[in-house]
Coordinates of C-alpha atoms in Angstrom, one line a residue:
M356 CA -11.3 -3.5 27.3
E357 CA -13.0 -3.3 24.1
K358 CA -10.4 -3.3 20.8
T359 CA -10.5 -0.3 18.4
F360 CA -9.6 0.2 14.9
Y361 CA -9.8 3.1 12.4
V362 CA -8.1 3.7 8.8
T363 CA -8.5 5.1 6.1
T364 CA -7.1 5.8 2.7
P365 CA -7.2 9.3 1.0
I366 CA -10.2 10.5 -0.3
Y367 CA -8.9 10.0 -4.4
Y368 CA -9.6 12.9 -6.4
V369 CA -12.2 13.5 -8.7
N370 CA -10.4 14.8 -12.3
A371 CA -9.8 11.4 -13.1
E372 CA -11.4 8.0 -12.6
P373 CA -10.0 5.0 -10.3
H374 CA -6.6 3.9 -12.2
I375 CA -4.3 1.1 -9.8
G376 CA -2.9 2.9 -7.7
H377 CA -6.2 3.9 -5.9
A378 CA -7.3 0.1 -6.4
Y379 CA -3.5 -0.9 -4.2
T380 CA -3.7 1.7 -1.6
T381 CA -8.1 0.9 -1.1
I382 CA -6.5 -3.0 -1.2
N383 CA -4.2 -2.5 1.2
A384 CA -6.3 -0.7 4.4
D385 CA -9.4 -3.6 3.2
F386 CA -6.9 -6.1 4.1
L387 CA -6.2 -4.4 7.5
A388 CA -9.4 -3.2 8.1
R389 CA -11.0 -7.4 7.5
W390 CA -7.9 -8.5 9.0
K391 CA -9.4 -7.0 11.8
R392 CA -12.7 -7.6 12.1
L393 CA -12.1 -11.3 12.3
D394 CA -9.7 -10.8 15.1
G395 CA -12.2 -9.5 17.6
Y396 CA -11.0 -5.5 16.6
D397 CA -14.8 -3.1 16.7
T398 CA -13.3 -1.3 13.5
F399 CA -14.3 1.9 11.3
F400 CA -13.1 1.7 7.7
L401 CA -13.4 4.6 5.7
T402 CA -12.3 6.2 2.0
G403 CA -14.3 8.8 -0.4
T404 CA -13.2 11.4 -3.0
D405 CA -12.1 14.6 -3.3
E406 CA -13.9 17.3 -4.7
H407 CA -12.8 20.8 -5.1
G408 CA -10.4 22.5 -6.4
E409 CA -9.0 24.3 -9.4
K410 CA -8.5 21.2 -11.4
I411 CA -11.7 19.6 -10.7
A412 CA -13.2 23.0 -12.2
Q413 CA -10.9 22.1 -14.8
A414 CA -12.0 19.2 -15.7
A415 CA -15.4 20.0 -16.0
A416 CA -14.6 22.6 -17.7
R417 CA -13.9 20.5 -20.6
A418 CA -16.3 18.3 -20.3
G419 CA -18.3 20.6 -20.6
M420 CA -20.2 20.0 -17.6
E421 CA -20.9 21.7 -14.2
P422 CA -18.7 20.8 -11.5
Q423 CA -20.9 19.1 -9.0
Q424 CA -23.0 17.0 -12.4
F425 CA -18.7 16.6 -13.6
V426 CA -18.3 15.3 -9.4
D427 CA -21.3 13.4 -8.7
E428 CA -20.6 10.5 -12.0
V429 CA -16.7 10.5 -11.2
S430 CA -17.4 10.1 -7.2
A431 CA -19.9 7.4 -8.5
K432 CA -17.0 5.8 -10.3
F433 CA -14.8 5.1 -7.7
K434 CA -18.2 3.2 -5.5
K435 CA -17.8 1.1 -8.0
A436 CA -14.8 0.2 -8.7
W437 CA -14.4 -0.6 -4.6
E438 CA -17.8 -2.5 -4.9
I439 CA -16.0 -4.6 -7.8
L440 CA -12.6 -5.3 -5.6
H441 CA -15.2 -6.0 -2.5
I442 CA -13.8 -3.1 -0.8
S443 CA -15.3 -3.0 2.3
Y444 CA -15.7 0.2 3.4
D445 CA -18.0 1.3 6.7
D446 CA -18.4 4.9 5.2
F447 CA -18.2 6.8 2.2
I448 CA -17.3 10.8 2.5
R449 CA -16.8 13.4 -0.5
T450 CA -15.9 16.7 0.3
T451 CA -19.1 18.4 -1.1
E452 CA -21.6 17.0 1.7
P453 CA -23.5 19.5 4.0
R454 CA -21.4 17.1 7.3
H455 CA -17.4 17.3 5.1
K456 CA -17.7 21.5 4.9
K457 CA -19.5 22.3 8.6
V458 CA -16.9 21.6 9.9
V459 CA -13.8 22.7 8.0
Q460 CA -15.6 26.2 8.3
Q461 CA -15.6 25.7 12.4
Y462 CA -12.4 23.9 12.6
L463 CA -10.7 26.6 9.8
Q464 CA -12.6 28.9 12.3
E465 CA -11.6 28.1 15.7
I466 CA -7.7 28.3 14.2
Y467 CA -8.2 31.8 12.6
D468 CA -9.5 32.8 16.6
R469 CA -6.6 31.1 17.8
G470 CA -4.1 33.5 15.8
D471 CA -3.3 30.6 13.9
I472 CA -3.6 32.4 10.6
Y473 CA -3.0 35.6 8.8
Y474 CA -3.4 37.3 5.1
G475 CA -0.6 38.4 3.3
E476 CA 0.4 39.0 -0.1
Y477 CA 3.0 36.3 -1.9
E478 CA 4.3 36.0 -5.6
G479 CA 5.5 32.6 -7.1
L480 CA 5.2 29.6 -8.6
Y481 CA 2.5 27.8 -9.2
C482 CA 1.5 24.7 -10.5
V483 CA -1.9 23.6 -10.9
G484 CA -1.8 19.9 -11.1
C485 CA -0.3 20.5 -7.4
E486 CA -2.2 23.1 -6.5
R487 CA 0.5 24.7 -4.9
F488 CA 3.4 27.2 -4.7
L489 CA 6.6 25.3 -5.3
T490 CA 10.2 25.9 -4.2
E491 CA 12.8 26.8 -6.9
K492 CA 14.9 23.9 -5.1
E493 CA 11.7 21.6 -6.1
L494 CA 12.3 21.7 -9.3
V495 CA 13.5 19.5 -12.0
D496 CA 14.6 21.6 -15.1
G497 CA 12.2 24.3 -14.4
K498 CA 9.3 21.9 -14.0
C499 CA 6.8 20.2 -12.0
P500 CA 8.7 16.8 -11.0
D501 CA 5.1 15.4 -11.0
H502 CA 3.5 17.1 -13.8
G503 CA 6.1 17.7 -16.2
V504 CA 5.2 21.3 -16.4
E505 CA 6.7 24.4 -15.8
P506 CA 5.0 25.9 -13.3
E507 CA 3.6 29.8 -13.4
L508 CA 4.6 32.7 -11.7
R509 CA 1.7 34.1 -9.8
R510 CA 1.2 36.9 -7.0
E511 CA -1.7 36.6 -5.4
G512 CA -3.2 37.2 -1.4
N513 CA -4.0 34.6 0.6
Y514 CA -4.2 33.5 4.1
F515 CA -1.4 31.5 5.3
F516 CA -1.1 29.0 8.5
K517 CA 1.1 29.4 10.4
M518 CA 2.5 26.0 9.5
E519 CA 6.2 26.7 10.6
K520 CA 5.4 27.9 14.5
Y521 CA 4.8 23.5 14.9
R522 CA 8.1 22.1 12.9
T523 CA 9.9 21.9 15.7
W524 CA 7.6 20.0 17.8
L525 CA 6.4 17.7 14.9
R526 CA 10.6 16.4 14.8
D527 CA 10.6 16.0 18.2
H528 CA 7.5 14.0 17.9
I529 CA 8.2 11.6 15.1
S530 CA 12.0 11.5 16.9
K531 CA 10.4 10.3 19.6
N532 CA 7.5 7.7 17.5
P533 CA 9.0 5.6 16.1
G534 CA 6.2 3.9 14.3
F535 CA 4.6 7.0 14.5
I536 CA 5.2 6.9 9.8
R537 CA 6.4 4.0 8.4
P538 CA 7.7 2.1 6.5
E539 CA 10.9 3.6 8.6
R540 CA 12.4 5.1 5.6
Y541 CA 9.6 7.7 5.2
S542 CA 9.6 9.2 8.6
N543 CA 13.8 9.7 7.5
E544 CA 13.0 11.5 5.1
V545 CA 9.9 13.4 6.7
L546 CA 12.8 14.5 9.4
S547 CA 14.8 15.5 6.8
I548 CA 12.3 18.0 5.8
L549 CA 11.8 19.4 9.0
S550 CA 15.3 20.1 9.7
E551 CA 14.9 23.2 7.9
P552 CA 12.4 25.9 7.6
I553 CA 9.2 25.2 6.2
G554 CA 7.4 27.8 5.8
D555 CA 3.7 28.8 6.0
L556 CA 1.4 27.4 4.4
S557 CA -1.2 29.6 1.8
I558 CA -4.4 28.0 3.0
S559 CA -6.5 30.0 0.8
R560 CA -7.3 31.2 -3.0
P561 CA -9.6 34.0 -4.0
K562 CA -12.8 33.8 -5.3
S563 CA -11.9 35.4 -8.0
R564 CA -9.3 32.6 -9.4
V565 CA -11.0 29.9 -8.0
S566 CA -14.9 29.6 -7.1
W567 CA -15.5 25.6 -6.7
G568 CA -14.0 25.3 -2.8
I569 CA -15.9 25.8 0.8
E570 CA -15.7 29.4 1.4
L571 CA -13.9 31.0 4.5
P572 CA -16.3 31.7 7.2
W573 CA -15.0 34.9 8.2
D574 CA -14.2 36.1 4.4
P575 CA -16.3 35.1 1.5
N576 CA -14.0 36.1 -0.7
H577 CA -11.8 33.4 -0.4
V578 CA -11.9 29.4 -0.6
T579 CA -10.1 26.5 1.5
Y580 CA -7.2 25.2 -0.3
V581 CA -8.6 22.0 -1.3
W582 CA -5.0 20.2 1.4
F583 CA -6.3 21.5 4.0
D584 CA -10.1 21.2 2.4
A585 CA -9.1 17.3 2.8
L586 CA -7.0 16.5 5.6
L587 CA -10.2 17.1 7.4
N588 CA -12.2 14.4 6.0
Y589 CA -10.7 12.4 8.5
V590 CA -12.4 13.5 11.7
S591 CA -15.4 15.0 9.9
A592 CA -16.9 12.1 8.5
L593 CA -16.7 10.6 12.1
G594 CA -18.6 13.8 13.6
Y595 CA -16.5 16.0 15.0
P596 CA -15.7 17.7 17.8
E597 CA -19.0 15.7 19.6
G598 CA -19.6 12.7 17.7
E599 CA -20.0 9.4 18.9
R600 CA -18.1 7.5 16.2
Y601 CA -15.1 10.3 16.4
R602 CA -14.5 9.4 20.1
K603 CA -14.5 5.9 19.6
Y604 CA -12.2 5.8 16.9
W605 CA -10.0 8.8 16.1
P606 CA -7.8 8.1 18.7
V607 CA -6.5 5.3 17.2
A608 CA -5.7 6.0 14.0
Q609 CA -4.0 5.0 10.9
H610 CA -3.9 6.2 7.7
M611 CA -2.4 4.3 4.4
I612 CA -1.3 6.7 1.9
G613 CA 1.4 6.3 -1.0
K614 CA 4.2 7.5 -0.9
D615 CA 3.8 11.0 -3.3
I616 CA 1.2 12.5 -0.6
L617 CA 3.2 11.5 2.2
K618 CA 4.1 15.8 2.5
T619 CA 0.6 16.7 3.1
H620 CA 0.0 13.9 5.2
A621 CA 3.4 14.0 7.0
I622 CA 3.3 17.6 7.8
F623 CA 0.6 19.7 6.6
W624 CA -2.1 16.7 8.6
P625 CA 0.0 16.5 12.1
T626 CA 0.0 20.6 12.4
M627 CA -3.1 21.5 11.6
L628 CA -4.3 19.0 14.2
K629 CA -2.0 21.2 17.1
A630 CA -3.4 23.6 16.1
G631 CA -6.8 22.6 16.2
V632 CA -5.8 20.9 19.8
V633 CA -6.6 17.8 18.1
E634 CA -4.9 14.5 19.1
I635 CA -2.7 13.7 16.9
Y636 CA -3.6 10.0 14.3
K637 CA -1.5 6.8 15.8
H638 CA 0.7 5.7 12.3
L639 CA 1.2 7.4 9.2
N640 CA 1.3 4.2 6.7
V641 CA 3.1 5.0 3.5
G642 CA 2.7 2.1 0.2
G643 CA 5.3 3.2 -2.4
H644 CA 4.6 2.6 -6.1
L645 CA 3.1 -0.3 -8.8
L646 CA 5.5 0.1 -12.0
A647 CA 4.8 -1.2 -15.0
D648 CA 7.6 -3.2 -17.6
G649 CA 10.0 -1.3 -14.2
R650 CA 8.7 1.9 -14.8
K651 CA 5.8 4.4 -14.2
M652 CA 2.7 3.7 -15.4
S653 CA 1.9 7.0 -18.2
K654 CA -0.9 6.4 -20.7
S655 CA 2.1 8.0 -23.0
L656 CA 4.0 4.9 -22.7
G657 CA 0.7 2.8 -23.0
N658 CA 1.8 0.9 -19.9
V659 CA -1.3 1.5 -17.8
I660 CA -2.5 -1.2 -15.9
N661 CA -6.1 -1.2 -15.9
P662 CA -7.2 -3.6 -12.5
F663 CA -11.2 -3.6 -13.5
E664 CA -10.0 -5.6 -15.8
W665 CA -8.5 -8.2 -14.6
S666 CA -11.1 -8.7 -12.0
E667 CA -13.2 -9.5 -15.3
R668 CA -11.0 -12.1 -16.4
Y669 CA -9.4 -13.3 -13.1
G670 CA -11.9 -12.6 -10.6
P671 CA -11.5 -9.8 -7.8
D672 CA -10.3 -11.8 -5.3
A673 CA -7.4 -13.4 -7.7
V674 CA -6.1 -9.3 -8.0
R675 CA -6.8 -8.8 -4.7
Y676 CA -4.3 -11.5 -3.5
Y677 CA -1.3 -10.8 -6.1
L678 CA -1.1 -7.2 -5.4
L679 CA -1.4 -7.6 -1.8
K680 CA 0.9 -10.8 -1.7
E681 CA 3.7 -9.2 -4.6
T682 CA 5.7 -6.6 -3.3
P683 CA 6.5 -5.3 -0.1
Y684 CA 4.2 -2.9 1.7
G685 CA 5.7 0.3 1.3
V686 CA 8.6 -0.5 -1.4
D687 CA 8.1 0.1 -5.0
G688 CA 6.9 -3.1 -6.7
V689 CA 6.5 -4.5 -10.7
V690 CA 3.5 -5.7 -11.9
S691 CA 1.9 -7.4 -15.0
E692 CA -0.8 -9.3 -15.9
Q693 CA 1.8 -12.3 -16.6
G694 CA 3.2 -12.3 -13.0
L695 CA -0.8 -12.5 -11.8
V696 CA -1.2 -15.6 -13.9
E697 CA 2.0 -17.3 -12.5
R698 CA 1.0 -16.4 -8.9
Y699 CA -2.7 -17.4 -9.5
N700 CA -1.3 -20.7 -10.9
A701 CA 0.8 -21.4 -8.9
D702 CA -0.4 -20.3 -5.3
L703 CA -4.2 -20.4 -5.8
A704 CA -4.9 -23.3 -8.4
N705 CA -1.6 -25.5 -7.5
D706 CA -1.4 -25.0 -4.1
L707 CA -4.6 -23.9 -2.1
G708 CA -7.5 -25.3 -4.8
N709 CA -5.9 -28.6 -6.0
L710 CA -5.7 -29.8 -2.1
L711 CA -8.8 -28.8 -1.5
Q712 CA -9.9 -30.5 -4.7
R713 CA -7.9 -33.8 -3.8
V714 CA -8.8 -33.4 0.5
R715 CA -12.8 -33.1 -0.6
T716 CA -12.6 -36.4 -3.5
M717 CA -11.1 -38.3 -0.7
V718 CA -13.4 -37.2 2.5
I719 CA -16.2 -38.1 -0.6
K720 CA -15.0 -41.4 -1.5
Y721 CA -13.0 -42.6 1.4
R722 CA -15.9 -41.9 4.4
G723 CA -19.0 -41.2 1.9
G724 CA -18.8 -37.1 3.0
L725 CA -18.3 -37.9 6.6
L726 CA -15.7 -36.9 9.5
H727 CA -14.4 -38.4 12.3
R728 CA -12.3 -36.4 14.9
R729 CA -9.0 -38.3 16.4
Q730 CA -6.6 -38.0 17.9
P731 CA -3.6 -36.6 16.1
G732 CA -0.2 -39.1 16.2
P733 CA 3.2 -38.9 15.4
G734 CA 2.5 -38.2 11.7
E735 CA 0.3 -35.6 12.5
E736 CA 2.8 -33.1 14.7
K737 CA 4.8 -30.5 12.5
V738 CA 0.8 -29.8 11.1
V739 CA -0.7 -29.2 14.4
R740 CA 2.0 -27.2 15.9
A741 CA 2.0 -24.8 13.0
S742 CA -1.8 -24.5 12.8
G743 CA -2.2 -24.0 16.5
S744 CA 0.9 -20.6 16.4
L745 CA 0.1 -19.8 12.8
A746 CA -2.9 -17.0 13.9
A747 CA -0.3 -15.3 15.7
R748 CA 2.7 -15.7 13.2
V749 CA 0.3 -14.4 10.8
R750 CA -1.2 -11.7 13.4
N751 CA 2.5 -10.5 13.7
L752 CA 2.7 -9.8 10.5
I753 CA 0.1 -7.8 9.5
D754 CA 0.7 -5.5 12.5
E755 CA 4.2 -5.0 10.9
L756 CA 2.5 -4.6 7.9
K757 CA 4.7 -7.4 6.0
F758 CA 1.2 -8.2 4.2
N759 CA 2.9 -10.7 1.4
Q760 CA 4.8 -11.9 4.4
A761 CA 1.6 -13.2 6.3
L762 CA 0.2 -14.2 3.3
E763 CA 3.3 -16.2 2.5
E764 CA 2.9 -17.7 6.0
V765 CA -0.4 -19.2 5.7
L766 CA 0.8 -20.3 2.2
Q767 CA 3.5 -21.9 3.0
F768 CA 1.1 -24.4 5.6
V769 CA -0.6 -24.8 2.3
R770 CA 2.7 -26.6 1.2
L771 CA 2.8 -28.3 4.7
L772 CA -0.5 -30.1 3.7
N773 CA -0.1 -30.7 1.2
R774 CA 3.3 -32.5 1.8
Y775 CA 1.0 -34.5 4.4
V776 CA -0.8 -35.4 2.5
N777 CA 1.1 -36.9 0.1
E778 CA 3.4 -38.4 3.0
R779 CA 0.3 -39.7 5.1
A780 CA -1.6 -41.5 1.2
P781 CA -5.1 -41.5 2.3
W782 CA -5.6 -44.3 -0.5
K783 CA -3.2 -46.7 0.8
I784 CA -3.8 -46.4 4.7
K785 CA -6.3 -49.5 5.2
D786 CA -7.0 -48.4 9.2
E787 CA -10.0 -46.3 9.4
E788 CA -9.5 -44.8 12.1
D789 CA -5.6 -43.2 11.1
L790 CA -7.8 -42.9 8.1
D791 CA -10.1 -40.8 9.3
R792 CA -7.3 -38.7 11.7
V793 CA -5.6 -37.7 8.5
L794 CA -8.2 -36.5 6.5
Y795 CA -9.6 -34.8 9.7
T796 CA -6.6 -32.8 9.9
A797 CA -6.6 -32.1 6.3
V798 CA -9.6 -30.5 6.1
D799 CA -9.2 -28.6 9.6
G800 CA -6.5 -27.6 8.2
L801 CA -8.0 -26.4 5.1
R802 CA -10.8 -24.6 8.1
T803 CA -7.6 -22.1 9.0
V804 CA -6.4 -21.5 6.0
S805 CA -10.1 -20.3 4.8
V806 CA -9.8 -17.7 7.7
L807 CA -6.6 -16.5 7.7
L808 CA -6.4 -16.0 4.1
E809 CA -9.8 -14.0 4.1
P810 CA -8.9 -10.3 4.3
A811 CA -7.3 -11.3 0.5
M812 CA -9.8 -12.9 -1.2
P813 CA -12.9 -12.6 1.2
V814 CA -15.6 -14.3 -1.9
K815 CA -13.3 -17.5 -2.2
M816 CA -12.4 -18.1 0.8
A817 CA -16.3 -17.7 1.9
E818 CA -16.6 -20.2 -1.8
L819 CA -13.9 -22.1 0.7
R820 CA -15.4 -23.0 3.6
S821 CA -18.5 -23.7 1.7
A822 CA -17.4 -26.9 0.0
L823 CA -15.7 -27.5 3.6
G824 CA -19.8 -26.8 5.2
L825 CA -18.8 -24.6 6.8
E826 CA -20.5 -21.3 8.2
K827 CA -18.7 -17.4 9.2
L828 CA -15.5 -18.0 11.7
S829 CA -13.2 -16.1 12.7
V830 CA -9.6 -15.8 13.8
A831 CA -10.2 -16.8 17.2
D832 CA -11.9 -19.8 16.0
V833 CA -8.6 -21.0 14.1
E834 CA -6.2 -20.5 17.2
D835 CA -6.1 -23.8 17.9
W836 CA -6.3 -27.1 16.3
G837 CA -9.6 -29.3 16.0
G838 CA -12.3 -26.7 16.1
L839 CA -14.3 -29.1 13.5
P840 CA -16.7 -31.5 15.5
D841 CA -16.6 -35.2 15.5
G842 CA -18.9 -36.3 12.3
H843 CA -19.3 -33.1 10.9
R844 CA -20.1 -33.1 7.3
L845 CA -18.8 -31.7 3.7
P846 CA -21.3 -31.6 0.9
E847 CA -21.2 -33.3 -1.9
E848 CA -20.9 -31.1 -4.9
A849 CA -18.5 -28.0 -4.8
P850 CA -17.2 -26.3 -7.4
I851 CA -13.6 -25.9 -8.5
L852 CA -12.4 -22.6 -6.4
F853 CA -9.6 -21.8 -8.8
P854 CA -9.5 -22.8 -12.3
K855 CA -6.1 -22.4 -14.1
V856 CA -5.8 -20.3 -16.4
E857 CA -3.6 -20.1 -19.5
S858 CA -0.6 -18.2 -19.0
K859 CA 0.8 -15.6 -21.6
K860 CA 4.0 -15.8 -21.1
T861 CA 6.3 -15.2 -24.1
E862 CA 9.0 -18.6 -24.5
Q863 CA 12.3 -16.6 -25.7
K864 CA 15.4 -18.9 -27.3
S865 CA 18.3 -17.9 -26.2
A866 CA 21.5 -19.7 -28.9
P867 CA 23.5 -21.8 -26.3
T868 CA 26.8 -20.5 -25.1
G869 CA 30.0 -22.8 -23.7
K870 CA 32.0 -22.3 -21.3
A871 CA 35.1 -19.6 -23.5
D872 CA 32.4 -17.5 -24.3
K873 CA 31.2 -17.9 -20.1
D874 CA 34.8 -16.4 -19.1
R875 CA 35.9 -14.7 -22.4
V876 CA 35.4 -10.3 -21.4
A877 CA 34.6 -9.5 -25.0
T878 CA 35.6 -5.8 -26.0
I879 CA 32.8 -3.6 -27.0
E880 CA 32.3 -0.5 -29.5
Y881 CA 32.2 3.0 -28.6
D882 CA 28.3 2.9 -29.6
D883 CA 27.7 0.0 -27.0
F884 CA 28.9 1.7 -24.1
A885 CA 27.4 5.0 -25.0
K886 CA 23.9 3.4 -24.6
L887 CA 25.1 3.4 -19.9
D888 CA 22.9 5.6 -18.5
L889 CA 25.5 6.3 -16.0
R890 CA 24.0 9.3 -13.3
V891 CA 25.9 11.0 -9.8
A892 CA 22.8 9.6 -7.2
R893 CA 22.7 10.9 -3.8
V894 CA 22.0 7.8 -1.4
V895 CA 19.2 9.4 0.7
S896 CA 18.6 6.9 3.5
V897 CA 19.4 3.3 3.4
E898 CA 17.8 0.4 5.0
K899 CA 18.4 -3.0 5.5
H900 CA 16.4 -5.6 3.2
P901 CA 13.5 -7.6 5.4
N902 CA 14.0 -10.6 3.5
A903 CA 17.8 -10.5 3.0
D904 CA 20.8 -10.5 5.7
R905 CA 23.4 -9.6 2.8
L906 CA 21.2 -6.9 1.3
L907 CA 20.4 -3.2 1.4
V908 CA 18.1 -0.9 0.1
L909 CA 18.6 2.2 -0.9
R910 CA 17.1 5.4 -1.7
L911 CA 18.5 8.0 -4.2
D912 CA 18.2 11.5 -5.6
V913 CA 18.9 11.5 -9.0
G914 CA 18.7 15.2 -9.5
G915 CA 15.3 15.4 -8.3
E916 CA 14.2 11.0 -9.5
E917 CA 13.6 9.0 -6.3
R918 CA 15.6 6.0 -7.0
T919 CA 15.4 2.5 -5.0
V920 CA 18.2 0.5 -5.4
V921 CA 18.7 -3.2 -4.2
G922 CA 22.9 -3.6 -3.8
G923 CA 24.7 -6.3 -1.9
L924 CA 26.2 -3.7 0.6
A925 CA 25.2 -4.9 4.3
E926 CA 28.9 -7.0 4.7
H927 CA 30.9 -3.7 3.4
Y928 CA 28.7 -0.7 4.7
R929 CA 26.7 0.7 7.6
P930 CA 23.4 1.8 6.7
D931 CA 24.7 5.2 8.6
E932 CA 28.0 5.4 6.3
L933 CA 26.1 5.4 3.1
E934 CA 23.8 8.1 4.0
G935 CA 24.2 10.8 1.9
K936 CA 26.7 10.2 0.1
L937 CA 27.2 10.4 -3.9
V938 CA 27.3 7.1 -5.8
V939 CA 27.3 6.5 -9.4
L940 CA 24.6 4.6 -10.3
L941 CA 23.8 2.8 -13.9
A942 CA 20.0 4.4 -14.6
N943 CA 19.2 2.4 -17.5
L944 CA 19.2 -1.1 -16.1
K945 CA 16.1 -3.3 -16.6
P946 CA 14.8 -3.2 -13.1
R947 CA 14.6 -7.0 -11.8
K948 CA 13.1 -8.3 -8.4
L949 CA 15.6 -8.7 -5.3
R950 CA 13.7 -11.4 -2.9
G951 CA 10.7 -9.1 -3.1
I952 CA 12.2 -5.4 -3.3
V953 CA 12.8 -3.8 -7.0
S954 CA 15.3 -2.9 -7.1
Q955 CA 15.6 0.3 -10.3
G956 CA 19.6 0.5 -11.8
M957 CA 23.3 -0.6 -10.0
L958 CA 25.3 1.1 -8.5
L959 CA 29.1 0.4 -9.5
A960 CA 31.5 -0.5 -6.5
A961 CA 35.3 -1.8 -7.3
S962 CA 36.2 -5.3 -5.7
D963 CA 39.7 -7.1 -5.1
G964 CA 37.9 -10.5 -3.9
N965 CA 37.5 -9.6 -0.3
T966 CA 37.0 -5.6 0.6
L967 CA 34.2 -3.5 -1.7
A968 CA 34.2 0.1 -2.2
L969 CA 31.8 1.9 -4.2
L970 CA 33.3 5.0 -6.7
T971 CA 32.1 8.0 -5.3
P972 CA 32.3 11.3 -7.4
D973 CA 33.7 14.6 -6.4
D974 CA 31.1 16.7 -3.9
S975 CA 31.0 19.3 -6.3
V976 CA 28.7 16.9 -8.6
E977 CA 25.1 17.6 -8.5
P978 CA 22.9 14.5 -8.3
G979 CA 21.8 13.8 -11.5
A980 CA 24.5 15.0 -13.5
K981 CA 25.8 12.8 -16.4
I982 CA 29.1 10.7 -16.7
S983 CA 30.2 10.4 -20.1

C-alpha cells in the first residue's frame, strides 16, 4: 500500500511581516515533510497566508494602500522568508485566491442548507486583535490577555454556526483518540474547555463594518468571519471536494500549530468538519512559544529575535538545526544568539565538521582517496551495531514528535564515530587491510549521518555527501551498514563544512566564596523580601518530564497568564494529585532550562529531608493573587 503524508502549517496572518514564531512552526513542519519524503512517503506540505479581516483592512489603511496591494506585498515576503530558510512546501495557498473563495462559499452554503447556520443579534466584548467576541472570563484586568487592550462593546446582527451542537461529539472523539491532539497536555486543556457549554460561533461580519472578506453566498451584506474562512485552506488547497489531491492526502492530514491558536484548531475546525460531513484530520500537533531572556518577545522589551539576520550570519541550516535541537517540541523554550553559537560550535563545527575533515584527510593521505570495503572486525562492532539500528530509532522518535531527541540520537552516533577513530588511530595502523576497514567504517558512518540529519540541514547535508563523493540518498539506503561500494573514491577538494564561529558570550567573574559563606543563612532586609513576586497559581495540567524520571512538568494558570514550571515532585506526588490544586509560585525567578524544558518560576514547598509538601493557599484565593 502506498505511504502518504500530508502536513500543514497555519496560514500566517499578513498584518505583520514574518517573525521567529512563524519560522519555528514552519521549520518543524518542513522537518517532518522532508523526513517523510526521505522515508518513502508520497508527501504533500502546505503553507500560505491568511489575507482577510478587519485587521488587514486597518493595516492596509495605515500603510496608505488598498487591501489587495497590501496583502500581495506581505504574502510575497513570506514566500521570500521560506526561500531563505530552505522550506520545501508543495503549495502556498492564499485566502484571496479564487480557488479558496470558491470552496469557502460552497462549504458555507452546504452547512447553511443543513440548518447549522442561523441569524441572530449579539452584544458582547469584541477584540479587534483577536477578531472575535471575548467572554468576561477570558479577560485579565478587563483586557484581552493576548493583546493587552480593553475590548469594545459591540452589538450587531451576525450569522452563527451551531458549534455547541457538536461539543459532546468532539469531547468523545478526543477522549477515544489519545493521539488526536499532541502533546497530551493540550488534549487535556481542550477537554477542560469542552466540559462546559461552548456556545455557538459567530461566523459573519456585517459588510457595512468589515468589507474586506468573502461574501456569504446567501447574503452579500455579510462577509465570512476570518477564522471560518482561513481554516478551510487545509482542504481548499487540495481541491475539495472532488480533487485527486483531496482524496489522496486529506485522510492522513496533520496540522502543525502554535499553542496560541489551539482553540480555533481543536474546537472550531473539528466541529466545522463534522457539520460539513468531512472526515476529521488525523493529528493536531501543538508547539510551544520561543522566549528571549525567559520572556515573551515584544518590540517594547527590545528582545525580538530576527531569524533571518541569524541566517545571514550563521547560515539557514544552522538556524534550522538550533531551533529544532534546542527545545522539545510542544513546550516553551528560551533561544538566544549565544545559544545558537554554542550549539553550532559544539555539535556542528567540533563534533561533525571536525570528524568529516579528519576522515577525508586520512582517506586522501593514506589511500589516495580510494575506499576498499572490508568486513568489520571486533573493533567495529559498536559502530556497525549502532549504524544498523539508528534509522529505526530516529524514525520512532520523529513519529512521537521528539525532534530534538531524534537529532541527539544522530549526534550521539557522530560522537561514537569520533571515539572510534580516536581509539582505532588509523595514523598508527600498519596493516593496509585493517586501515581500509577503519576508514571505510568511518566514511560509511558519515554517509548514514548525512541522510538522517538532512531534514534539519538539507543544504549542508548535501554538501557533506558531496565531500564524500555521494549523490542523493534515502532512509532505506542507510538502514544497514556497508552501503558504499568497494573502490569508492572521495573528491580531492571539499570546503570546510562548518567553520567555527566566534562566541559572543561575555564572561562574568564572581568573587570566591568559602565554605562558611556557603553554609551561612544570611539575614535580609525587608526591601530584599519585597523583590520576591510570590503569586497564587492553579495547576492546569501535569505531565512526567520526557527526559527525567524525578521531574514533573506543570502548566499553571497565574491569573490568566500561563506558566510552565518544572519541579522535582515525581517521588512525592502523582500527576492527578496536583491537577486543580492551588500552589505558591515564585514568579519573578529567572527562567532556567531543566533537562531541555524551560521552567518559568519555582513552587514553594516544605521538606523535612524525607517528605516534601507543596504550600497550598486557601481555595477562596483566586489564581494570580499576590502573596505578601
